[in-house]
mmCIF file of C-alpha atoms and ligand atoms in Angstrom:
data_model
loop_
_atom_site.group_PDB
_atom_site.id
_atom_site.type_symbol
_atom_site.label_atom_id
_atom_site.label_comp_id
_atom_site.label_asym_id
_atom_site.label_seq_id
_atom_site.Cartn_x
_atom_site.Cartn_y
_atom_site.Cartn_z
ATOM 1 C CA MET A 298 93.954 84.746 55.385
ATOM 2 C CA ASN A 299 91.681 84.468 58.320
ATOM 3 C CA ALA A 300 89.593 81.243 58.748
ATOM 4 C CA LEU A 301 86.681 81.269 56.364
ATOM 5 C CA PRO A 302 83.057 81.339 57.803
ATOM 6 C CA ALA A 303 81.674 77.694 58.542
ATOM 7 C CA ALA A 304 79.210 76.775 55.597
ATOM 8 C CA ALA A 305 75.998 75.134 56.467
ATOM 9 C CA GLY A 306 74.020 72.472 54.522
ATOM 10 C CA VAL A 307 74.919 71.031 51.317
ATOM 11 C CA GLY A 308 78.085 72.048 49.238
ATOM 12 C CA VAL A 309 77.831 73.688 45.920
ATOM 13 C CA ARG A 310 79.933 73.512 42.824
ATOM 14 C CA LEU A 311 79.778 75.275 39.264
ATOM 15 C CA ALA A 312 79.522 72.165 37.006
ATOM 16 C CA GLY A 313 79.513 73.950 33.718
ATOM 17 C CA VAL A 314 79.288 77.209 31.940
ATOM 18 C CA GLY A 315 78.254 77.821 28.424
ATOM 19 C CA THR A 316 77.570 81.057 26.242
ATOM 20 C CA ALA A 317 75.758 81.950 23.265
ATOM 21 C CA LEU A 318 76.483 84.825 20.945
ATOM 22 C CA PRO A 319 74.546 86.140 17.751
ATOM 23 C CA GLU A 320 76.967 86.196 14.585
ATOM 24 C CA ARG A 321 76.242 89.611 13.689
ATOM 25 C CA THR A 322 78.650 92.300 15.114
ATOM 26 C CA LEU A 323 78.156 96.061 15.296
ATOM 27 C CA THR A 324 81.378 97.816 15.493
ATOM 28 C CA ASN A 325 82.146 101.303 16.878
ATOM 29 C CA ASP A 326 82.739 102.338 13.105
ATOM 30 C CA ASP A 327 79.193 101.048 12.301
ATOM 31 C CA LEU A 328 77.873 103.025 15.015
ATOM 32 C CA ALA A 329 79.632 106.268 13.730
ATOM 33 C CA ALA A 330 77.392 105.716 10.552
ATOM 34 C CA LEU A 331 74.544 106.034 12.649
ATOM 35 C CA VAL A 332 75.045 108.548 15.277
ATOM 36 C CA ASP A 333 77.397 111.465 15.905
ATOM 37 C CA THR A 334 80.111 109.299 17.541
ATOM 38 C CA ASN A 335 83.604 107.798 16.687
ATOM 39 C CA ASP A 336 85.884 104.820 17.543
ATOM 40 C CA GLN A 337 88.051 106.917 19.717
ATOM 41 C CA TRP A 338 85.387 108.422 21.908
ATOM 42 C CA ILE A 339 83.724 105.161 22.293
ATOM 43 C CA THR A 340 87.130 103.198 23.125
ATOM 44 C CA LYS A 341 88.330 106.095 25.512
ATOM 45 C CA ARG A 342 84.940 106.572 27.707
ATOM 46 C CA THR A 343 83.785 102.851 27.636
ATOM 47 C CA GLY A 344 86.483 100.467 26.619
ATOM 48 C CA ILE A 345 84.154 98.834 24.015
ATOM 49 C CA LYS A 346 85.225 98.079 20.455
ATOM 50 C CA THR A 347 82.469 95.877 19.394
ATOM 51 C CA ARG A 348 79.174 94.120 20.302
ATOM 52 C CA HIS A 349 77.001 91.211 19.132
ATOM 53 C CA ILE A 350 73.685 92.001 17.795
ATOM 54 C CA ALA A 351 70.798 89.502 17.433
ATOM 55 C CA GLU A 352 69.719 88.777 13.671
ATOM 56 C CA ASP A 353 66.007 88.446 12.982
ATOM 57 C CA GLY A 354 64.590 85.161 14.483
ATOM 58 C CA THR A 355 67.438 85.123 17.282
ATOM 59 C CA THR A 356 65.554 85.687 20.496
ATOM 60 C CA THR A 357 66.241 85.954 24.370
ATOM 61 C CA CYS A 358 64.915 82.858 24.447
ATOM 62 C CA SER A 359 66.885 81.027 21.608
ATOM 63 C CA LEU A 360 70.037 82.639 22.916
ATOM 64 C CA ALA A 361 69.130 81.320 26.356
ATOM 65 C CA VAL A 362 68.513 77.826 25.135
ATOM 66 C CA ASP A 363 71.892 77.479 23.188
ATOM 67 C CA ALA A 364 73.928 78.910 26.204
ATOM 68 C CA LEU A 365 72.078 76.212 28.571
ATOM 69 C CA ARG A 366 72.853 73.548 26.120
ATOM 70 C CA ALA A 367 76.597 74.585 25.976
ATOM 71 C CA ALA A 368 76.617 74.471 29.927
ATOM 72 C CA LEU A 369 74.977 71.115 30.191
ATOM 73 C CA ASN A 370 77.503 69.799 27.589
ATOM 74 C CA GLU A 371 80.328 71.310 29.636
ATOM 75 C CA ALA A 372 78.907 69.665 32.820
ATOM 76 C CA GLY A 373 78.401 66.184 31.255
ATOM 77 C CA MET A 374 74.891 66.552 32.438
ATOM 78 C CA GLN A 375 71.720 65.675 30.602
ATOM 79 C CA PRO A 376 68.504 68.256 30.633
ATOM 80 C CA GLY A 377 66.703 65.778 32.622
ATOM 81 C CA ASP A 378 69.354 66.261 35.485
ATOM 82 C CA LEU A 379 67.967 69.945 35.976
ATOM 83 C CA ASP A 380 65.677 70.517 38.921
ATOM 84 C CA MET A 381 64.984 74.107 38.259
ATOM 85 C CA VAL A 382 66.132 76.972 35.713
ATOM 86 C CA LEU A 383 66.358 80.580 36.981
ATOM 87 C CA LEU A 384 66.536 83.183 34.023
ATOM 88 C CA ALA A 385 67.705 86.782 34.332
ATOM 89 C CA THR A 386 66.576 89.081 31.842
ATOM 90 C CA MET A 387 65.260 92.800 31.116
ATOM 91 C CA THR A 388 64.243 91.642 27.717
ATOM 92 C CA ALA A 389 61.958 88.843 27.710
ATOM 93 C CA GLU A 390 59.772 88.513 24.597
ATOM 94 C CA MET A 391 56.696 88.221 26.920
ATOM 95 C CA SER A 392 55.703 89.029 30.390
ATOM 96 C CA CYS A 393 53.848 85.762 30.595
ATOM 97 C CA PRO A 394 54.915 83.094 30.121
ATOM 98 C CA SER A 395 58.399 83.265 31.783
ATOM 99 C CA THR A 396 61.065 82.817 29.135
ATOM 100 C CA ALA A 397 62.700 80.225 31.794
ATOM 101 C CA ALA A 398 59.538 78.021 31.246
ATOM 102 C CA ARG A 399 60.100 77.951 27.479
ATOM 103 C CA VAL A 400 63.820 77.350 27.980
ATOM 104 C CA VAL A 401 62.925 74.344 30.241
ATOM 105 C CA HIS A 402 60.647 73.064 27.376
ATOM 106 C CA GLU A 403 62.941 73.648 24.498
ATOM 107 C CA VAL A 404 65.987 72.029 25.971
ATOM 108 C CA GLY A 405 63.822 68.974 27.050
ATOM 109 C CA ALA A 406 64.042 69.682 30.944
ATOM 110 C CA THR A 407 60.412 69.230 31.486
ATOM 111 C CA PRO A 408 59.208 69.330 34.334
ATOM 112 C CA ALA A 409 61.951 71.205 36.058
ATOM 113 C CA GLY A 410 60.721 74.468 37.849
ATOM 114 C CA ALA A 411 61.225 77.621 35.774
ATOM 115 C CA MET A 412 61.378 81.181 36.961
ATOM 116 C CA ASP A 413 62.417 84.632 35.330
ATOM 117 C CA ILE A 414 64.312 87.320 37.599
ATOM 118 C CA THR A 415 64.130 90.952 36.945
ATOM 119 C CA ALA A 416 67.050 92.718 38.469
ATOM 120 C CA ALA A 417 68.222 94.260 35.210
ATOM 121 C CA CYS A 418 72.309 93.979 34.993
ATOM 122 C CA SER A 419 72.354 92.499 38.682
ATOM 123 C CA GLY A 420 70.066 89.717 37.493
ATOM 124 C CA PHE A 421 72.585 86.950 36.896
ATOM 125 C CA VAL A 422 74.265 87.452 40.371
ATOM 126 C CA TYR A 423 70.928 87.647 42.055
ATOM 127 C CA GLY A 424 70.257 84.515 40.453
ATOM 128 C CA LEU A 425 73.241 82.804 41.365
ATOM 129 C CA ASN A 426 72.825 83.715 44.944
ATOM 130 C CA HIS A 427 68.981 82.213 44.944
ATOM 131 C CA ALA A 428 70.290 79.031 42.968
ATOM 132 C CA GLU A 429 73.124 78.400 45.486
ATOM 133 C CA THR A 430 70.654 78.833 48.276
ATOM 134 C CA LEU A 431 68.376 76.365 46.935
ATOM 135 C CA VAL A 432 70.832 73.587 46.223
ATOM 136 C CA ARG A 433 72.606 74.330 49.816
ATOM 137 C CA SER A 434 69.216 73.754 51.603
ATOM 138 C CA GLY A 435 69.165 70.330 49.948
ATOM 139 C CA HIS A 436 65.772 70.882 48.448
ATOM 140 C CA TYR A 437 67.235 70.905 44.927
ATOM 141 C CA LYS A 438 70.237 69.198 43.359
ATOM 142 C CA THR A 439 71.018 70.880 40.248
ATOM 143 C CA VAL A 440 69.966 74.405 39.242
ATOM 144 C CA ALA A 441 71.008 76.419 36.030
ATOM 145 C CA VAL A 442 71.258 80.045 36.067
ATOM 146 C CA ILE A 443 70.963 81.846 32.949
ATOM 147 C CA GLY A 444 71.521 85.744 31.987
ATOM 148 C CA ALA A 445 69.930 86.279 28.434
ATOM 149 C CA GLU A 446 69.549 89.464 26.725
ATOM 150 C CA THR A 447 68.458 91.114 23.387
ATOM 151 C CA LEU A 448 69.073 94.637 24.513
ATOM 152 C CA SER A 449 69.398 95.800 20.734
ATOM 153 C CA ARG A 450 65.441 95.380 20.678
ATOM 154 C CA ILE A 451 65.145 98.196 23.266
ATOM 155 C CA THR A 452 67.987 100.497 22.132
ATOM 156 C CA ASN A 453 67.281 103.704 20.562
ATOM 157 C CA TYR A 454 70.055 103.990 17.629
ATOM 158 C CA GLU A 455 69.571 107.644 17.539
ATOM 159 C CA ASP A 456 70.645 108.122 21.028
ATOM 160 C CA ARG A 457 74.531 108.184 21.241
ATOM 161 C CA GLY A 458 74.394 108.229 25.046
ATOM 162 C CA THR A 459 72.882 104.565 25.187
ATOM 163 C CA CYS A 460 73.577 102.813 21.866
ATOM 164 C CA ILE A 461 77.179 102.571 21.893
ATOM 165 C CA LEU A 462 77.035 100.540 25.126
ATOM 166 C CA PHE A 463 74.811 97.651 24.613
ATOM 167 C CA GLY A 464 75.118 94.133 23.092
ATOM 168 C CA ASP A 465 73.100 90.758 22.936
ATOM 169 C CA ALA A 466 74.099 87.358 24.519
ATOM 170 C CA ALA A 467 73.448 84.820 26.917
ATOM 171 C CA GLY A 468 75.225 82.839 29.415
ATOM 172 C CA ALA A 469 74.513 80.049 31.590
ATOM 173 C CA ALA A 470 75.871 77.967 34.646
ATOM 174 C CA ILE A 471 74.885 74.778 36.249
ATOM 175 C CA LEU A 472 74.966 74.627 39.916
ATOM 176 C CA THR A 473 74.976 71.270 41.816
ATOM 177 C CA ALA A 474 75.259 69.575 45.150
ATOM 178 C CA ASP A 475 78.887 68.702 46.281
ATOM 179 C CA GLU A 476 79.930 66.607 49.402
ATOM 180 C CA ASP A 477 82.355 69.171 50.206
ATOM 181 C CA THR A 478 80.212 71.524 52.424
ATOM 182 C CA SER A 479 83.071 74.260 51.985
ATOM 183 C CA ARG A 480 82.193 74.949 48.436
ATOM 184 C CA GLY A 481 79.919 77.284 47.153
ATOM 185 C CA CYS A 482 78.935 80.868 48.430
ATOM 186 C CA LEU A 483 80.787 81.998 51.361
ATOM 187 C CA ALA A 484 78.984 85.567 51.503
ATOM 188 C CA GLN A 485 76.753 87.591 49.384
ATOM 189 C CA THR A 486 74.785 90.838 49.137
ATOM 190 C CA MET A 487 71.501 91.782 47.366
ATOM 191 C CA ARG A 488 70.497 95.461 47.452
ATOM 192 C CA SER A 489 68.152 97.792 45.923
ATOM 193 C CA ASP A 490 67.086 101.368 46.133
ATOM 194 C CA GLY A 491 63.622 102.096 44.081
ATOM 195 C CA SER A 492 63.960 105.739 44.625
ATOM 196 C CA LEU A 493 66.672 105.943 41.896
ATOM 197 C CA TRP A 494 64.649 104.032 39.496
ATOM 198 C CA GLY A 495 64.258 106.974 37.010
ATOM 199 C CA GLU A 496 68.130 106.916 36.163
ATOM 200 C CA LEU A 497 67.707 103.804 34.024
ATOM 201 C CA TYR A 498 64.206 102.563 32.738
ATOM 202 C CA VAL A 499 62.129 101.344 30.002
ATOM 203 C CA PRO A 500 58.972 103.235 29.669
ATOM 204 C CA ARG A 501 56.160 101.748 27.746
ATOM 205 C CA THR A 502 53.863 104.728 27.648
ATOM 206 C CA ALA A 503 53.747 108.424 28.989
ATOM 207 C CA ASP A 504 52.072 106.872 32.316
ATOM 208 C CA ASP A 505 55.461 105.393 33.060
ATOM 209 C CA LEU A 506 57.704 108.447 32.964
ATOM 210 C CA PRO A 507 59.245 109.712 36.096
ATOM 211 C CA GLU A 508 58.164 112.865 37.419
ATOM 212 C CA LYS A 509 61.499 114.576 36.195
ATOM 213 C CA HIS A 510 62.105 113.359 32.766
ATOM 214 C CA ASP A 511 63.900 115.902 31.069
ATOM 215 C CA GLY A 512 66.398 113.478 29.748
ATOM 216 C CA PHE A 513 63.689 111.249 27.867
ATOM 217 C CA THR A 514 64.649 110.675 24.433
ATOM 218 C CA GLY A 515 61.235 110.597 23.236
ATOM 219 C CA ARG A 516 61.269 107.094 22.187
ATOM 220 C CA PHE A 517 59.099 104.652 24.146
ATOM 221 C CA ASN A 518 60.112 100.969 24.781
ATOM 222 C CA THR A 519 63.533 101.957 24.776
ATOM 223 C CA LEU A 520 66.318 102.120 27.481
ATOM 224 C CA GLN A 521 66.560 105.553 29.139
ATOM 225 C CA MET A 522 69.644 106.433 31.240
ATOM 226 C CA ASN A 523 71.104 109.194 33.080
ATOM 227 C CA GLY A 524 74.722 107.882 32.273
ATOM 228 C CA GLN A 525 76.701 110.198 34.657
ATOM 229 C CA GLU A 526 74.325 109.503 37.475
ATOM 230 C CA VAL A 527 74.530 105.728 36.999
ATOM 231 C CA PHE A 528 78.144 105.863 36.617
ATOM 232 C CA LYS A 529 78.802 107.567 39.790
ATOM 233 C CA PHE A 530 76.499 105.362 41.718
ATOM 234 C CA ALA A 531 77.810 102.344 40.359
ATOM 235 C CA VAL A 532 81.530 103.340 41.555
ATOM 236 C CA THR A 533 80.563 104.118 44.790
ATOM 237 C CA THR A 534 78.151 100.998 45.410
ATOM 238 C CA THR A 535 80.538 98.586 43.699
ATOM 239 C CA GLN A 536 83.330 99.430 46.179
ATOM 240 C CA ALA A 537 81.207 99.499 49.163
ATOM 241 C CA ILE A 538 79.573 96.004 48.703
ATOM 242 C CA ILE A 539 82.820 94.492 47.735
ATOM 243 C CA ASP A 540 84.263 95.828 51.024
ATOM 244 C CA GLU A 541 81.327 94.538 52.833
ATOM 245 C CA THR A 542 81.389 90.963 51.417
ATOM 246 C CA LEU A 543 85.069 90.514 51.917
ATOM 247 C CA GLU A 544 84.870 91.727 55.507
ATOM 248 C CA LYS A 545 81.709 89.311 56.256
ATOM 249 C CA ALA A 546 84.114 86.398 54.772
ATOM 250 C CA GLY A 547 87.016 87.586 56.694
ATOM 251 C CA ILE A 548 89.397 87.736 53.416
ATOM 252 C CA THR A 549 91.191 90.488 51.593
ATOM 253 C CA PRO A 550 91.643 91.052 47.849
ATOM 254 C CA ALA A 551 94.842 89.513 47.802
ATOM 255 C CA ASP A 552 93.097 86.150 48.491
ATOM 256 C CA LEU A 553 90.712 86.335 45.505
ATOM 257 C CA ALA A 554 91.790 84.493 42.498
ATOM 258 C CA ALA A 555 89.257 86.593 40.236
ATOM 259 C CA VAL A 556 86.845 89.261 40.251
ATOM 260 C CA ILE A 557 84.075 88.782 38.016
ATOM 261 C CA PRO A 558 82.107 91.921 37.602
ATOM 262 C CA HIS A 559 79.264 93.159 35.270
ATOM 263 C CA GLN A 560 80.652 94.907 32.355
ATOM 264 C CA SER A 561 79.272 98.147 32.577
ATOM 265 C CA ASN A 562 81.998 100.677 31.584
ATOM 266 C CA ARG A 563 85.665 99.903 31.520
ATOM 267 C CA ARG A 564 86.322 103.067 33.382
ATOM 268 C CA ILE A 565 84.135 101.879 36.284
ATOM 269 C CA LEU A 566 85.943 98.499 36.485
ATOM 270 C CA GLU A 567 89.323 100.229 36.228
ATOM 271 C CA LEU A 568 88.572 102.696 39.188
ATOM 272 C CA VAL A 569 87.316 99.620 41.267
ATOM 273 C CA LYS A 570 90.360 97.369 40.340
ATOM 274 C CA LYS A 571 92.647 100.416 41.582
ATOM 275 C CA ARG A 572 91.054 101.050 44.698
ATOM 276 C CA MET A 573 91.106 97.280 45.398
ATOM 277 C CA ASP A 574 94.688 97.375 44.534
ATOM 278 C CA LEU A 575 94.285 94.046 42.583
ATOM 279 C CA PRO A 576 97.286 92.648 40.583
ATOM 280 C CA GLU A 577 96.637 92.770 36.845
ATOM 281 C CA GLY A 578 94.821 89.987 35.437
ATOM 282 C CA LYS A 579 92.660 89.402 38.571
ATOM 283 C CA MET A 580 89.586 91.505 37.429
ATOM 284 C CA VAL A 581 88.029 90.252 34.251
ATOM 285 C CA ILE A 582 87.210 92.684 31.683
ATOM 286 C CA ASN A 583 85.958 91.635 28.350
ATOM 287 C CA ILE A 584 83.843 94.633 27.608
ATOM 288 C CA ASP A 585 85.808 95.328 24.281
ATOM 289 C CA LYS A 586 84.404 92.243 22.627
ATOM 290 C CA TYR A 587 80.870 92.331 23.663
ATOM 291 C CA GLY A 588 79.996 95.693 25.303
ATOM 292 C CA ASN A 589 77.641 95.748 28.052
ATOM 293 C CA THR A 590 75.320 92.850 27.788
ATOM 294 C CA SER A 591 73.352 93.401 31.122
ATOM 295 C CA ALA A 592 72.536 90.146 32.675
ATOM 296 C CA ALA A 593 74.549 88.081 30.351
ATOM 297 C CA SER A 594 77.809 89.836 31.106
ATOM 298 C CA VAL A 595 79.066 88.151 34.231
ATOM 299 C CA PRO A 596 78.408 84.548 32.767
ATOM 300 C CA LEU A 597 80.290 85.652 29.640
ATOM 301 C CA CYS A 598 83.078 86.570 31.893
ATOM 302 C CA LEU A 599 83.080 83.338 33.915
ATOM 303 C CA ASN A 600 83.122 81.352 30.647
ATOM 304 C CA ASP A 601 86.316 83.355 29.214
ATOM 305 C CA LYS A 602 87.913 82.811 32.589
ATOM 306 C CA VAL A 603 87.036 78.875 32.667
ATOM 307 C CA ALA A 604 87.761 78.443 28.834
ATOM 308 C CA ALA A 605 91.347 79.906 29.387
ATOM 309 C CA GLY A 606 91.859 77.281 32.318
ATOM 310 C CA GLU A 607 92.391 79.854 34.682
ATOM 311 C CA LEU A 608 90.126 78.813 37.792
ATOM 312 C CA LYS A 609 90.491 75.861 39.750
ATOM 313 C CA GLU A 610 88.729 73.790 42.541
ATOM 314 C CA GLY A 611 89.239 75.883 45.670
ATOM 315 C CA ASP A 612 89.810 79.102 44.084
ATOM 316 C CA LEU A 613 87.932 82.197 45.640
ATOM 317 C CA VAL A 614 86.002 84.176 43.105
ATOM 318 C CA LEU A 615 83.775 87.431 43.751
ATOM 319 C CA PHE A 616 80.946 88.125 41.461
ATOM 320 C CA VAL A 617 79.807 91.735 41.575
ATOM 321 C CA ALA A 618 77.017 93.774 39.524
ATOM 322 C CA ILE A 619 74.929 96.913 39.585
ATOM 323 C CA GLY A 620 72.041 97.885 37.344
ATOM 324 C CA GLY A 621 68.592 99.282 36.952
ATOM 325 C CA GLY A 622 66.382 99.575 39.846
ATOM 326 C CA MET A 623 68.653 100.459 41.258
ATOM 327 C CA CYS A 624 69.648 96.807 42.268
ATOM 328 C CA TRP A 625 73.175 95.974 43.349
ATOM 329 C CA THR A 626 74.884 92.514 44.385
ATOM 330 C CA THR A 627 77.848 90.341 45.270
ATOM 331 C CA SER A 628 78.282 86.693 45.529
ATOM 332 C CA LEU A 629 81.712 85.455 46.904
ATOM 333 C CA TRP A 630 82.398 81.786 46.002
ATOM 334 C CA LYS A 631 84.875 79.004 47.032
ATOM 335 C CA LEU A 632 85.070 77.063 43.727
HETATM 336 O O1 UT7 B 773 75.074 98.641 33.111
HETATM 337 C C1 UT7 B 773 74.542 99.311 34.039
HETATM 338 C C2 UT7 B 773 74.283 100.626 34.033
HETATM 339 N N1 UT7 B 773 75.005 101.356 33.086
HETATM 340 C C3 UT7 B 773 76.156 101.915 33.523
HETATM 341 O O2 UT7 B 773 76.778 101.842 34.202
HETATM 342 C C4 UT7 B 773 76.595 103.296 32.418
HETATM 343 C C5 UT7 B 773 77.279 104.156 33.142
HETATM 344 N N2 UT7 B 773 77.570 105.392 32.435
HETATM 345 C C6 UT7 B 773 78.308 105.467 31.455
HETATM 346 O O3 UT7 B 773 79.084 104.441 31.238
HETATM 347 C C7 UT7 B 773 78.966 106.754 30.918
HETATM 348 O O4 UT7 B 773 78.169 107.729 31.404
HETATM 349 C C8 UT7 B 773 78.566 106.754 29.224
HETATM 350 C C9 UT7 B 773 79.631 105.966 28.603
HETATM 351 C C10 UT7 B 773 76.940 106.511 29.226
HETATM 352 C C11 UT7 B 773 78.805 108.226 28.827
HETATM 353 O O5 UT7 B 773 80.264 108.833 29.177
HETATM 354 P P1 UT7 B 773 80.225 109.902 30.085
HETATM 355 O O6 UT7 B 773 81.944 110.191 30.161
HETATM 356 O O7 UT7 B 773 79.633 110.082 31.172
HETATM 357 O O8 UT7 B 773 80.133 111.072 28.994
HETATM 358 P P2 UT7 B 773 79.023 112.447 29.139
HETATM 359 O O9 UT7 B 773 77.593 112.121 29.115
HETATM 360 O O10 UT7 B 773 79.545 113.150 30.400
HETATM 361 O O11 UT7 B 773 79.457 113.267 28.129
HETATM 362 C C12 UT7 B 773 80.643 113.804 27.770
HETATM 363 C C13 UT7 B 773 80.604 114.583 26.623
HETATM 364 C C14 UT7 B 773 79.497 115.431 26.210
HETATM 365 O O12 UT7 B 773 79.743 116.449 25.183
HETATM 366 P P3 UT7 B 773 79.988 117.898 25.878
HETATM 367 O O13 UT7 B 773 78.586 118.176 26.494
HETATM 368 O O14 UT7 B 773 81.121 117.953 26.955
HETATM 369 O O15 UT7 B 773 80.208 118.688 24.666
HETATM 370 C C15 UT7 B 773 78.312 114.457 25.493
HETATM 371 O O16 UT7 B 773 77.335 115.130 24.505
HETATM 372 O O17 UT7 B 773 80.623 113.708 25.288
HETATM 373 C C16 UT7 B 773 79.479 113.705 24.529
HETATM 374 N N3 UT7 B 773 79.132 112.347 24.288
HETATM 375 C C17 UT7 B 773 79.457 111.697 22.983
HETATM 376 N N4 UT7 B 773 80.405 111.995 22.185
HETATM 377 C C18 UT7 B 773 80.692 111.198 21.324
HETATM 378 C C19 UT7 B 773 78.104 111.599 24.774
HETATM 379 N N5 UT7 B 773 78.104 110.424 24.176
HETATM 380 C C20 UT7 B 773 78.882 110.585 23.096
HETATM 381 C C21 UT7 B 773 79.203 109.562 22.162
HETATM 382 N N6 UT7 B 773 80.183 109.974 21.204
HETATM 383 N N7 UT7 B 773 78.524 108.297 21.878
#
């Protein structure tokens, strides 16, 4: 391994991770009762077996609050230790106020700063990069990043091309200043190409439809996706930004303790894993249990890895995500 890039500013460590999942689940067999699909097709084409679905009364905000409380508990911190909460979601209950502001109030962290991030499935990793920079700058000591979604509320359960994919969940991570300046983000990318927005979008009215919308399912306020195009885009961009990020840091896939990707589709992840020549177990894949939970999927994976005791101080971990926008991003960390 070559020398890692010199880090400037304050060191940053991940102090705690937490998640929240609705109790209710929706299996592939449950979906087969709703649309023309079956367990075999869903398992083979996506890797998903089941997903969690919010009950009445469970919201993006309530899941985010539960995940943040769990992360604070893991970090051994109090709500008052938080200087800022960044919350990534594409399913905020309201456009104003931010969900983050309500979460800060609910957990008792007032007057910590609060802001939502809208970068679809890339939102948590975008948030991680922003939070790390806030702490590294020395202006903020402790920042929480949350990915929280209730995708079931924007899913058309008559569209078999999308309803099989999505689940509800939240995950949170607490970042805090560390005296070891080599800890934290070593390299990152945050990209977008808005010319592709019509491949994955949630139209409110006919005014929102892209010029070419022959794939529109006819149901407003639900997610519309050109699955094949998004699939191809995900494979190529994910591979390209991983290469670029590792090159920036002067390391190779063999140096990584773990790759923690957004859980879009098992086939996408297997293709990337093969191309990187990653040994079995290094790429975290848990899509079978939760489906695609958009901004929540990366912290769900991180939490699984931490809970299994498979990450230690000094490990190099690569986070990567791609989603609507289109937006795509990486964050390479030394824990
Ligand atoms: O989170 C980031 C953004 N999202 C993604 O990254 C998702 C990317 N895309 C995908 O994961 C995949 O494109 C899907 C899982 C959505 C679809 O899988 P696919 O392998 O691309 O299927 P397809 O759309 O090419 O359809 C293949 C066949 C078609 O039948 P014909 O025309 O070959 O007879 C579809 O009608 O499978 C049919 N099909 C289904 N059959 C059973 C499509 N959806 C289903 C279904 N059950 N749920």
